[in-house]
CSV table of C-alpha atoms and ligand atoms in Angstrom, one decimal:
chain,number,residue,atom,x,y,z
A,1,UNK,CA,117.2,89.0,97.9
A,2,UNK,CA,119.2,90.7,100.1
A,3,UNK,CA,122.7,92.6,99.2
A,4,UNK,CA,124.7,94.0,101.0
A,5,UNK,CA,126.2,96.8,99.4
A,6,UNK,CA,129.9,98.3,100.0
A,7,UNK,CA,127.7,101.5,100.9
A,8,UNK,CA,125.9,100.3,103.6
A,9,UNK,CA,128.3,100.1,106.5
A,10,UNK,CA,130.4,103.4,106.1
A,11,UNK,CA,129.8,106.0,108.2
A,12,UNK,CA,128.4,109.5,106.3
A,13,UNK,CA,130.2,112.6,108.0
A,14,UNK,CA,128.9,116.5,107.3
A,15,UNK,CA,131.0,119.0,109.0
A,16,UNK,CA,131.5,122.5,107.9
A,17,UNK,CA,135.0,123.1,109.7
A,18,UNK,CA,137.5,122.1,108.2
A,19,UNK,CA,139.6,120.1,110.6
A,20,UNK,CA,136.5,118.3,111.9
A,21,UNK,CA,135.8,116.0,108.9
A,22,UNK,CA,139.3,114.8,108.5
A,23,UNK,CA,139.6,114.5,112.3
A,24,UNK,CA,136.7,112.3,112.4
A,25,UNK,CA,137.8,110.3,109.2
A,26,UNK,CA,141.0,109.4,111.0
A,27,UNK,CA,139.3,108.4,114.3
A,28,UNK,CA,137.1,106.1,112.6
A,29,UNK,CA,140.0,104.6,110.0
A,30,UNK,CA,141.3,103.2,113.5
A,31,UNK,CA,138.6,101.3,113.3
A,32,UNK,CA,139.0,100.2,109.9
A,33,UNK,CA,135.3,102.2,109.1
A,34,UNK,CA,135.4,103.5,105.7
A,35,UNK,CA,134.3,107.4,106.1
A,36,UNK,CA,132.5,109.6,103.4
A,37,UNK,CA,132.5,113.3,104.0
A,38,UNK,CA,129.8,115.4,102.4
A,39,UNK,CA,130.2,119.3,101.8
A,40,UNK,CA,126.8,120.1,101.8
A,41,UNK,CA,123.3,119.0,102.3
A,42,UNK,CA,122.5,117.7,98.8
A,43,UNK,CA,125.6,115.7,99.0
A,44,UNK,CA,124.7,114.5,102.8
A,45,UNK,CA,121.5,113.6,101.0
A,46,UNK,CA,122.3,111.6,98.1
A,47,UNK,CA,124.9,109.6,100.1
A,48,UNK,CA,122.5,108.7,102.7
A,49,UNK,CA,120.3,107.6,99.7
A,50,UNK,CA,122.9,105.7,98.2
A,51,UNK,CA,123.4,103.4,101.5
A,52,UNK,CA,125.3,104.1,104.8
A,53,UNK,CA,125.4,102.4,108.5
A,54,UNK,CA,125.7,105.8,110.0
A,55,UNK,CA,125.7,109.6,109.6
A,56,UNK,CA,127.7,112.2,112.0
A,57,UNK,CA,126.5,115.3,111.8
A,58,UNK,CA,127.8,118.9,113.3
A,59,UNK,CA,125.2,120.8,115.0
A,60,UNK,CA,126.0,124.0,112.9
A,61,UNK,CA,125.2,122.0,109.7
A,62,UNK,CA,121.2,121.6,110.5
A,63,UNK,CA,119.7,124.2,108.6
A,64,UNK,CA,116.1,124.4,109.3
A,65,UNK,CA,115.8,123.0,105.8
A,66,UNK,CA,118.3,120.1,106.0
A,67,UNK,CA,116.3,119.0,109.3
A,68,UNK,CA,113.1,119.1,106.7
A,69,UNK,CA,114.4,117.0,104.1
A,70,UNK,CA,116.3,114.6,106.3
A,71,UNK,CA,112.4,114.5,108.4
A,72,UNK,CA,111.2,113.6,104.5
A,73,UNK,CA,114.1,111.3,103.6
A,74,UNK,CA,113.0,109.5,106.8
A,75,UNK,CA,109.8,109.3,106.3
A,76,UNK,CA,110.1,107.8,102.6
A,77,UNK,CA,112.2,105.0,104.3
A,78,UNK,CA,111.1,101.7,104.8
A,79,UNK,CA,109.8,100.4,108.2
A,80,UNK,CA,113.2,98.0,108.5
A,81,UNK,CA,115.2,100.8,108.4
A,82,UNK,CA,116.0,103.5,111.4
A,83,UNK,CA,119.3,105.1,110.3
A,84,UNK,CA,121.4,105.8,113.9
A,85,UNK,CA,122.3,109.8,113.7
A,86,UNK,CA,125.1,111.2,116.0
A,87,UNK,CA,125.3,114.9,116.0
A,88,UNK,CA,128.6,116.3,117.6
A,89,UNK,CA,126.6,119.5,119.4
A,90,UNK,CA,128.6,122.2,120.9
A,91,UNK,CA,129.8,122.0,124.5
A,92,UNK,CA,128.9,124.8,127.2
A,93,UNK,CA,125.9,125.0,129.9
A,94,UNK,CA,122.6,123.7,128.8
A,95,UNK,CA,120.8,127.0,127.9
A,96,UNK,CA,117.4,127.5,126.4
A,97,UNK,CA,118.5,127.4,122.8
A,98,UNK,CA,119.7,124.1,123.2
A,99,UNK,CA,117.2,123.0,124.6
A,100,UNK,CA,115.2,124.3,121.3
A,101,UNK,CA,118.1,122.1,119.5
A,102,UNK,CA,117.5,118.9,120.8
A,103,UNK,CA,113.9,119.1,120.4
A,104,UNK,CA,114.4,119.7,116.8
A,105,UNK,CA,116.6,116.9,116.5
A,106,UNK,CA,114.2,114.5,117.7
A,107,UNK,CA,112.9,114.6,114.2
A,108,UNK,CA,116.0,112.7,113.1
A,109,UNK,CA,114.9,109.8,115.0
A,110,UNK,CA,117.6,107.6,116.3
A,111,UNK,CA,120.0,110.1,117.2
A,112,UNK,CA,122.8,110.4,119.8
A,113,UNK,CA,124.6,113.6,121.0
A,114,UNK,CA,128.0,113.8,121.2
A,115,UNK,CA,129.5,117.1,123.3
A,116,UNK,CA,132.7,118.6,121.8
A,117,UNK,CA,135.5,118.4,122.4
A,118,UNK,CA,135.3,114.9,120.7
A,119,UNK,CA,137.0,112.6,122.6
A,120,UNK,CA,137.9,109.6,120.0
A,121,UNK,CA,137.2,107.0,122.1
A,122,UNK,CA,133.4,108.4,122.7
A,123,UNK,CA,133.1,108.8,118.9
A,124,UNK,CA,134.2,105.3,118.2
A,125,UNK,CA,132.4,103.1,120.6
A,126,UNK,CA,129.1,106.0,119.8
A,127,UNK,CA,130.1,104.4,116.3
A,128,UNK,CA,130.4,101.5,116.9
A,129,UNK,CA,127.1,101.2,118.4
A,130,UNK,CA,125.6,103.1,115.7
A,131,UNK,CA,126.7,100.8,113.5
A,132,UNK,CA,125.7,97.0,115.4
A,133,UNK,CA,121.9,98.8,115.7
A,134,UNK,CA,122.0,99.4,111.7
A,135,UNK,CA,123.7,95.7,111.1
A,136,UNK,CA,120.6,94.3,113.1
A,137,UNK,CA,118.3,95.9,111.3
A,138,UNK,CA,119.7,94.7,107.6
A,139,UNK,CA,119.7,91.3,109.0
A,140,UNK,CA,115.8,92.3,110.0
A,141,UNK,CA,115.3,93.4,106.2
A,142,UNK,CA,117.2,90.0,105.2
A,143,UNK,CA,115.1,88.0,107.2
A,144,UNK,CA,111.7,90.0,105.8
A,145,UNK,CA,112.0,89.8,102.5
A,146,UNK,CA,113.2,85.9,102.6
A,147,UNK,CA,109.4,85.6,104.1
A,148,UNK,CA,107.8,87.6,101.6
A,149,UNK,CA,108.9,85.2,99.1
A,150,UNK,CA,108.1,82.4,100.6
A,151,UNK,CA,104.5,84.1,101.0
A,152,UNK,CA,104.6,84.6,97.7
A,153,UNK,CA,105.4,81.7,96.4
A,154,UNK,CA,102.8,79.9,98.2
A,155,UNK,CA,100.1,82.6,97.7
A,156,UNK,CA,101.1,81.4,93.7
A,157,UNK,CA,100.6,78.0,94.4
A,158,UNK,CA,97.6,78.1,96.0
A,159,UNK,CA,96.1,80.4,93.2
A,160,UNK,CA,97.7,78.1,90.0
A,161,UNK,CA,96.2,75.1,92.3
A,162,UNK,CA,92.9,76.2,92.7
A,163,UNK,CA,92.7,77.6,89.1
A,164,UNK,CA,94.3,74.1,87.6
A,165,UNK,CA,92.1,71.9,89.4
A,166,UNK,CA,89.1,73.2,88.3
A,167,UNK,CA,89.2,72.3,84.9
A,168,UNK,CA,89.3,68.6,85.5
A,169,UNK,CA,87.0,69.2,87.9
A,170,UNK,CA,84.3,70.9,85.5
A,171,UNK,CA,84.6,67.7,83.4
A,172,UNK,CA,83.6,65.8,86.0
A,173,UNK,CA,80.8,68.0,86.9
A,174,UNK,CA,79.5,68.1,83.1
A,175,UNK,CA,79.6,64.4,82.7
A,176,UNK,CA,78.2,63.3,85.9
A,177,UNK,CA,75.4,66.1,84.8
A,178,UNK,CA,74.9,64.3,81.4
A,179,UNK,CA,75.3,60.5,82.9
A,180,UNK,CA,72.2,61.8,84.9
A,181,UNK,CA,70.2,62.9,82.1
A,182,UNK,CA,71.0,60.6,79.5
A,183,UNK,CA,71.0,57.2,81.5
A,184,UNK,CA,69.6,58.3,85.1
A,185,UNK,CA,66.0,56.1,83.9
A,186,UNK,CA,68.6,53.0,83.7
A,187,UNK,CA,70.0,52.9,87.5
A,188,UNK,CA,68.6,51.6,90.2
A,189,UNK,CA,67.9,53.8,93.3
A,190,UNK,CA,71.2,53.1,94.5
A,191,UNK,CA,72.9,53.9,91.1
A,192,UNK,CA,71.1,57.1,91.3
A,193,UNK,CA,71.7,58.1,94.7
A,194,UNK,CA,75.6,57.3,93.6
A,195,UNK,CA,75.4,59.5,91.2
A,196,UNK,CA,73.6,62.6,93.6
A,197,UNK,CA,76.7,61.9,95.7
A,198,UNK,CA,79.0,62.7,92.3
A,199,UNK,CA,77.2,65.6,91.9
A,200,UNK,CA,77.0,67.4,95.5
A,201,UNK,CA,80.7,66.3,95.9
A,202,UNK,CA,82.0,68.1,93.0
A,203,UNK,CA,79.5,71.0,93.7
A,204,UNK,CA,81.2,71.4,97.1
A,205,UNK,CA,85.2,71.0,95.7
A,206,UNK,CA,84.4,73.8,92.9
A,207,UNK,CA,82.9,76.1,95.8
A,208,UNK,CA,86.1,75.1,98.0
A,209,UNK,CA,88.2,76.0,94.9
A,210,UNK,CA,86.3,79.1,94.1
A,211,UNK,CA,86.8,80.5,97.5
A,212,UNK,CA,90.5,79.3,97.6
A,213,UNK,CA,91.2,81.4,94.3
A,214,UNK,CA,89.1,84.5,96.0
A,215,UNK,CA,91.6,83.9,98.8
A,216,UNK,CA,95.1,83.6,96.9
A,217,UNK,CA,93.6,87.3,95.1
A,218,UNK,CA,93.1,88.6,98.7
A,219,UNK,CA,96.9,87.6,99.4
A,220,UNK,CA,97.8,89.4,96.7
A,221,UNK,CA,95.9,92.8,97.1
A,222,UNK,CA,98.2,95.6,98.0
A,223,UNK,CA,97.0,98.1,100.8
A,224,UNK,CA,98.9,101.0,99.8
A,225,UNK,CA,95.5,102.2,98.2
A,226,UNK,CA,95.8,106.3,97.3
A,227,UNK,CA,92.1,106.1,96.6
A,228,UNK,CA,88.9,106.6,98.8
A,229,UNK,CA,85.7,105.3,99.1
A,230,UNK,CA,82.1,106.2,100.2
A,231,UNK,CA,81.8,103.0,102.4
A,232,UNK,CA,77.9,103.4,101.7
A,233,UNK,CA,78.7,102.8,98.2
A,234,UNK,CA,80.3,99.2,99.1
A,235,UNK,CA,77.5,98.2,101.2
A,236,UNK,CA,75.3,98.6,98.6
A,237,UNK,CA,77.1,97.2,96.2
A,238,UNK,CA,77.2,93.9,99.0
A,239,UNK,CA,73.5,94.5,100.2
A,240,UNK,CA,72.6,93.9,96.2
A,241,UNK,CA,74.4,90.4,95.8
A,242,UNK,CA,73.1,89.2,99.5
A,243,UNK,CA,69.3,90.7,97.7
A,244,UNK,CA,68.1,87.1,97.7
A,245,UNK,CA,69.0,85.8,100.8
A,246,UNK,CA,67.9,89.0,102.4
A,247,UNK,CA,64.5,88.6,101.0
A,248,UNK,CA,64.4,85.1,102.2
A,249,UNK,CA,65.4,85.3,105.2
A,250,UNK,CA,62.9,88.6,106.4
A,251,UNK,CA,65.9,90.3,107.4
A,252,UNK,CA,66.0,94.0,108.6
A,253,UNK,CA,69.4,95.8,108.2
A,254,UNK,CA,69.9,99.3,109.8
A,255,UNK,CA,72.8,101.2,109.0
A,256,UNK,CA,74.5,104.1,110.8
A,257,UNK,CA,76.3,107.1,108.9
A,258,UNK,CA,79.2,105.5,106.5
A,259,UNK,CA,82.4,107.2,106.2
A,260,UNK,CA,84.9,107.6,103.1
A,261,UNK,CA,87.7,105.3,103.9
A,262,UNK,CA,91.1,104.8,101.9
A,263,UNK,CA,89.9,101.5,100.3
A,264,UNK,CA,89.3,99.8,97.2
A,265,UNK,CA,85.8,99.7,96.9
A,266,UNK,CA,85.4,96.4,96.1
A,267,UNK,CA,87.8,95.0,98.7
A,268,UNK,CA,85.3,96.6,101.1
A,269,UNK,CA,82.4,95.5,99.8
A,270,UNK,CA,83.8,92.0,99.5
A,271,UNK,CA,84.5,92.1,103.8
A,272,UNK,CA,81.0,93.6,104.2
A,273,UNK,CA,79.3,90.4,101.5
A,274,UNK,CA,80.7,87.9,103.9
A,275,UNK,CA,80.0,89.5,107.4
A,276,UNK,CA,76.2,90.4,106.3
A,277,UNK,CA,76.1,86.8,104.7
A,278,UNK,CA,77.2,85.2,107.8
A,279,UNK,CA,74.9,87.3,109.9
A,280,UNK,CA,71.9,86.3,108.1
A,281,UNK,CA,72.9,82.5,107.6
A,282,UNK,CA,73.5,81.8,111.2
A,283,UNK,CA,70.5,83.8,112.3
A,284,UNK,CA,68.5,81.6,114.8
A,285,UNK,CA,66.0,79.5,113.9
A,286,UNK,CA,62.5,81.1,115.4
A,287,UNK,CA,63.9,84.9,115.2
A,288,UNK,CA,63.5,87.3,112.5
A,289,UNK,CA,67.9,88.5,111.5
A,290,UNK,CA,68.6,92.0,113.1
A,291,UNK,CA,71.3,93.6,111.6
A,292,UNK,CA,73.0,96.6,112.6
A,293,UNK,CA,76.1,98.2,110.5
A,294,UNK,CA,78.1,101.3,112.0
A,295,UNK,CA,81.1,102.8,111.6
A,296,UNK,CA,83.2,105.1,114.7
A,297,UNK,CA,86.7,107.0,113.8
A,298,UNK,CA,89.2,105.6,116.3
A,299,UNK,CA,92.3,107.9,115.6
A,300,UNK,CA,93.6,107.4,112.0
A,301,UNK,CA,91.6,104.1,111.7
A,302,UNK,CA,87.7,103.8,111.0
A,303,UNK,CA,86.4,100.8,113.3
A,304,UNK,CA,83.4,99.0,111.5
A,305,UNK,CA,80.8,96.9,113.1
A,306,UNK,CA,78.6,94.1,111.8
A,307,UNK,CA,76.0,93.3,114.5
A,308,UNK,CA,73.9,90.6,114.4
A,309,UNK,CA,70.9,88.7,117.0
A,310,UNK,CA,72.0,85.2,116.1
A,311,UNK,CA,73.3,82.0,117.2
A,312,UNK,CA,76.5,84.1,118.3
A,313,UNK,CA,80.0,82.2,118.5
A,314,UNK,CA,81.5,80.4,121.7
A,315,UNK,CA,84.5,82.2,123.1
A,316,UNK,CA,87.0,79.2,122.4
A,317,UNK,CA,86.6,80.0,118.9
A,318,UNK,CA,86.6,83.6,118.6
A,319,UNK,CA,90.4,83.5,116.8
A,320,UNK,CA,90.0,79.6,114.9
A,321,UNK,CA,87.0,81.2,112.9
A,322,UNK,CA,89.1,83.3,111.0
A,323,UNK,CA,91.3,80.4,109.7
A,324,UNK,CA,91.1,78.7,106.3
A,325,UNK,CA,88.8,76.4,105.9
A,326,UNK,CA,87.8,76.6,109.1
A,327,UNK,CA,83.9,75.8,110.2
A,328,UNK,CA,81.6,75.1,113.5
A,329,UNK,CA,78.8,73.5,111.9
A,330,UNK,CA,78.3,70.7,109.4
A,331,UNK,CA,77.6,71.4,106.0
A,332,UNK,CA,74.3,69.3,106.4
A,333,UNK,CA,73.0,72.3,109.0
A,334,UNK,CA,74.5,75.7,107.3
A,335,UNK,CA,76.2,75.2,103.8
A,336,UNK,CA,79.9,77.6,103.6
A,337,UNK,CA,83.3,76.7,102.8
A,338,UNK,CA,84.7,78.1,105.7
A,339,UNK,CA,86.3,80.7,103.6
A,340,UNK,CA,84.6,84.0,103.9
A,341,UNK,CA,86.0,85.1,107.6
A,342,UNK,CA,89.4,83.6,106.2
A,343,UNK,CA,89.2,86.4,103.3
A,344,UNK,CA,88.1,89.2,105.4
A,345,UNK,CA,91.1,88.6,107.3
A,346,UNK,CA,93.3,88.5,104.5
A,347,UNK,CA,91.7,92.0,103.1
A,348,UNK,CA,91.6,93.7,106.5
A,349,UNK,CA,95.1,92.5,107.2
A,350,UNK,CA,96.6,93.9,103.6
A,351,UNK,CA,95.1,97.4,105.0
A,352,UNK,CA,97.0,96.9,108.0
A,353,UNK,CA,94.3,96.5,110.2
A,354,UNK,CA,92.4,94.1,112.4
A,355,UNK,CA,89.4,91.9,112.8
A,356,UNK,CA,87.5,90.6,115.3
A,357,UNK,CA,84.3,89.4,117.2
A,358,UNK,CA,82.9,90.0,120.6
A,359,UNK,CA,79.8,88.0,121.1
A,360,UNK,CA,77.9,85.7,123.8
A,361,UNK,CA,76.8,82.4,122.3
A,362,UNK,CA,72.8,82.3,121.7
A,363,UNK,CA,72.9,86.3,122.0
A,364,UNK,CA,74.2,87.2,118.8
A,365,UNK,CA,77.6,88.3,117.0
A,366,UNK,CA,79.5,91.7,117.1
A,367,UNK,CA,82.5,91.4,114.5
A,368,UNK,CA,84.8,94.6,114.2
A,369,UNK,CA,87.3,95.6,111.4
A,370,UNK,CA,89.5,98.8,111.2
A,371,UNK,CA,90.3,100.3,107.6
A,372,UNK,CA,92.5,103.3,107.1
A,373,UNK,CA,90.7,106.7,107.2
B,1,LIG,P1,81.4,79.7,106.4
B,1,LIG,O1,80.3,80.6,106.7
B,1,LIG,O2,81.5,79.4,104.9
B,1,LIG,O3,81.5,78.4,107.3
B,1,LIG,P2,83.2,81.7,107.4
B,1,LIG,O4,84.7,81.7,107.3
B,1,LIG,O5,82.5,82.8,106.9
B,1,LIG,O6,82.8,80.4,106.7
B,1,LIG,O7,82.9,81.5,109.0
B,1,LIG,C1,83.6,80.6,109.7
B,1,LIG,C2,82.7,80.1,110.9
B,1,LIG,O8,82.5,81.1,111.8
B,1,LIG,C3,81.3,79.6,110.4
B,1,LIG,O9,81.3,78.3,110.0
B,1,LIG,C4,80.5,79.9,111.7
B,1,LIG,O10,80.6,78.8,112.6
B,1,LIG,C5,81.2,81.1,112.4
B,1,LIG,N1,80.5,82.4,112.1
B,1,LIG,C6,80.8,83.3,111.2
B,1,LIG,N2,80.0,84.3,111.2
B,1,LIG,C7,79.1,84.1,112.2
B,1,LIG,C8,78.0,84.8,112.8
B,1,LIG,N3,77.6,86.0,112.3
B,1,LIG,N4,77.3,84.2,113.8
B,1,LIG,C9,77.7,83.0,114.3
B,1,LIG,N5,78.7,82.3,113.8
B,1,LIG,C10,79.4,82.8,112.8
């Protein structure tokens, strides 16, 4: 939970001449802003890493290489955080080295220029400002991190649900199984047909609960994945658990030239299971299933395409589909939890990236997803 620290609201000042620090220190004490002064870059550094709402920097203290760490020190920092830079520069006519200057310093980020002499009121409402934008975005933080626990906690519940209510549930499946066996002869038709009821019903919970556990591990992935993938590798590894229903269904799958993407391979191959699954279980019904798979580089993302000749989805539900639990047909027509797109989702969004499917209804499904490259 959120803390805030005594650190994070003082102002962080690096300036070489003497009398500017102090200067500055008593300018801001006006303001009842608590001022650190830093002698040299490492110092600058390890204040800045220790918490501050601000830094003021003088011009003639970025070094080449203080620009370069503060760049990395930036970098490393979360996406809340833009820490608000004022840099007193020199005064004088624009010339073509300071020009050069402030395009360095755009590598700081959020930063303001200042032109000495400092007048204190310019320095403290510059502060001031500084100071609001950094509050905001610690209230931001506050905010994000009170929503990743809640995620959390239910992304727990649903998995300790969906685990827990299986067992029960197995009992039920094991008995109803044996009730068949052992005294099936004795009911009537009705009794039996009862009984089939039993059975398809807890068939369907476990599968519901199956794919609600896949789901809550899908929550829980993390996307910061240092490793690659041959993408071929994870279509293989899908096209060999879809074998059967391949075989079945006659279907001819052409692939296009697979990339190496930063992905877990199994995370991939679990997205490309359920898109080739779908493709070939809601082929149409006189029509052999035509499936293309390609991948195209778009920037720093690979896009992937699953293209199919089927029954194709109507446009009002191009966004439901990838809900939980959420299906067009009746389970009597094309069996599925609703689950599959849901997960996809889940994956691709864990990766930061998107999902999605352009297709005309009775001419067959395009669904798109973008992984890191
Ligand atoms: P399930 O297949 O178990 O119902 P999904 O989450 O995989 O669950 O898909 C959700 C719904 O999206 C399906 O019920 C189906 O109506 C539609 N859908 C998914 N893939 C396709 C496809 N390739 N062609 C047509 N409709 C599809």
């Amino acid at each position: 939970m959120f803390r805030r620290s005594p650190f994070e609201m003082r102002v962080v000042v690096r300036a070489p001449i003497g009398r500017d620090a102090p200067l500055l220190a008593g300018t801001l004490a006006v303001l009842q802003i608590e001022t650190a002064i830093s002698n040299d870059s490492a110092s600058l550094l390890q204040m800045l890493a220790e918490g501050a709402g601000s830094a003021i920097i003088a011009e003639e203290a970025i070094t080449p290489d203080l620009l370069q760490d503060l760049s990395a020190w930036l970098d490393l920092q979360p996406a809340w955080s833009d820490m608000p830079f004022i840099v007193l520069t020199s005064g004088g006519r624009p010339t073509h080295e300071s020009h050069r200057r402030a395009k360095e310093l755009e590598l700081l980020g959020d930063s303001t220029l200042i032109v000495r002499p400092v007048r204190p009121d310019t320095l403290q409402s510059s502060v001031r400002v500084a100071l609001r934008a950094r509050m905001r975005q610690y209230e931001i933080r506050s905010r994000q991190e009170a929503l990743m626990q809640a995620n959390a906690d239910l992304e727990q519940f649903a998995h300790s649900a969906s685990h827990d209510l299986r067992e029960p549930l197995r009992s039920v499946s094991i008995y109803s199984d044996l009730l068949a066996r052992s005294y099936g002869p004795l009911l009537d038709g009705k009794g039996q047909q009862f009984l089939t009821f039993i059975q398809s019903g807890t068939k369907r919970m476990d599968a519901l609960l199956a794919d609600l556990l896949s789901y809550a591990h899908a929550s829980s992935i993390s996307g910061d994945v240092v490793e690659s993938v041959d993408a071929s590798r994870s279509l293989e590894a899908a096209l060999d658990s879809l074998a059967g229903a391949i075989r079945e269904s006659d279907a001819q799958i052409s692939v296009g030239e697979m990339p190496v993407v930063r992905m877990r391979e199994s995370h991939l191959s679990q997205i490309f299971q359920n898109l080739i699954g779908n493709a070939i279980k809601y082929r149409k019904e006189h029509e052999l299933p035509l499936i293309q798979v390609s991948a195209t580089k778009a920037g720093v993302h690979w896009v992937f395409s699953v293209a199919d000749n089927g029954i194709g989805v109507p446009p009002e539900y191009k966004e439901t589909i990838f809900g939980i639990f959420k299906r067009l047909h009746p389970n009597s027509k094309y069996s599925g939890t609703g689950m599959g797109l849901a997960i996809c989702h889940r994956i691709v969004e864990r990766y930061r990236g998107r999902i999605w499917v352009e297709s005309k209804p009775g001419h067959g499904s395009n669904f798109f997803f973008t992984v890191p490259g």
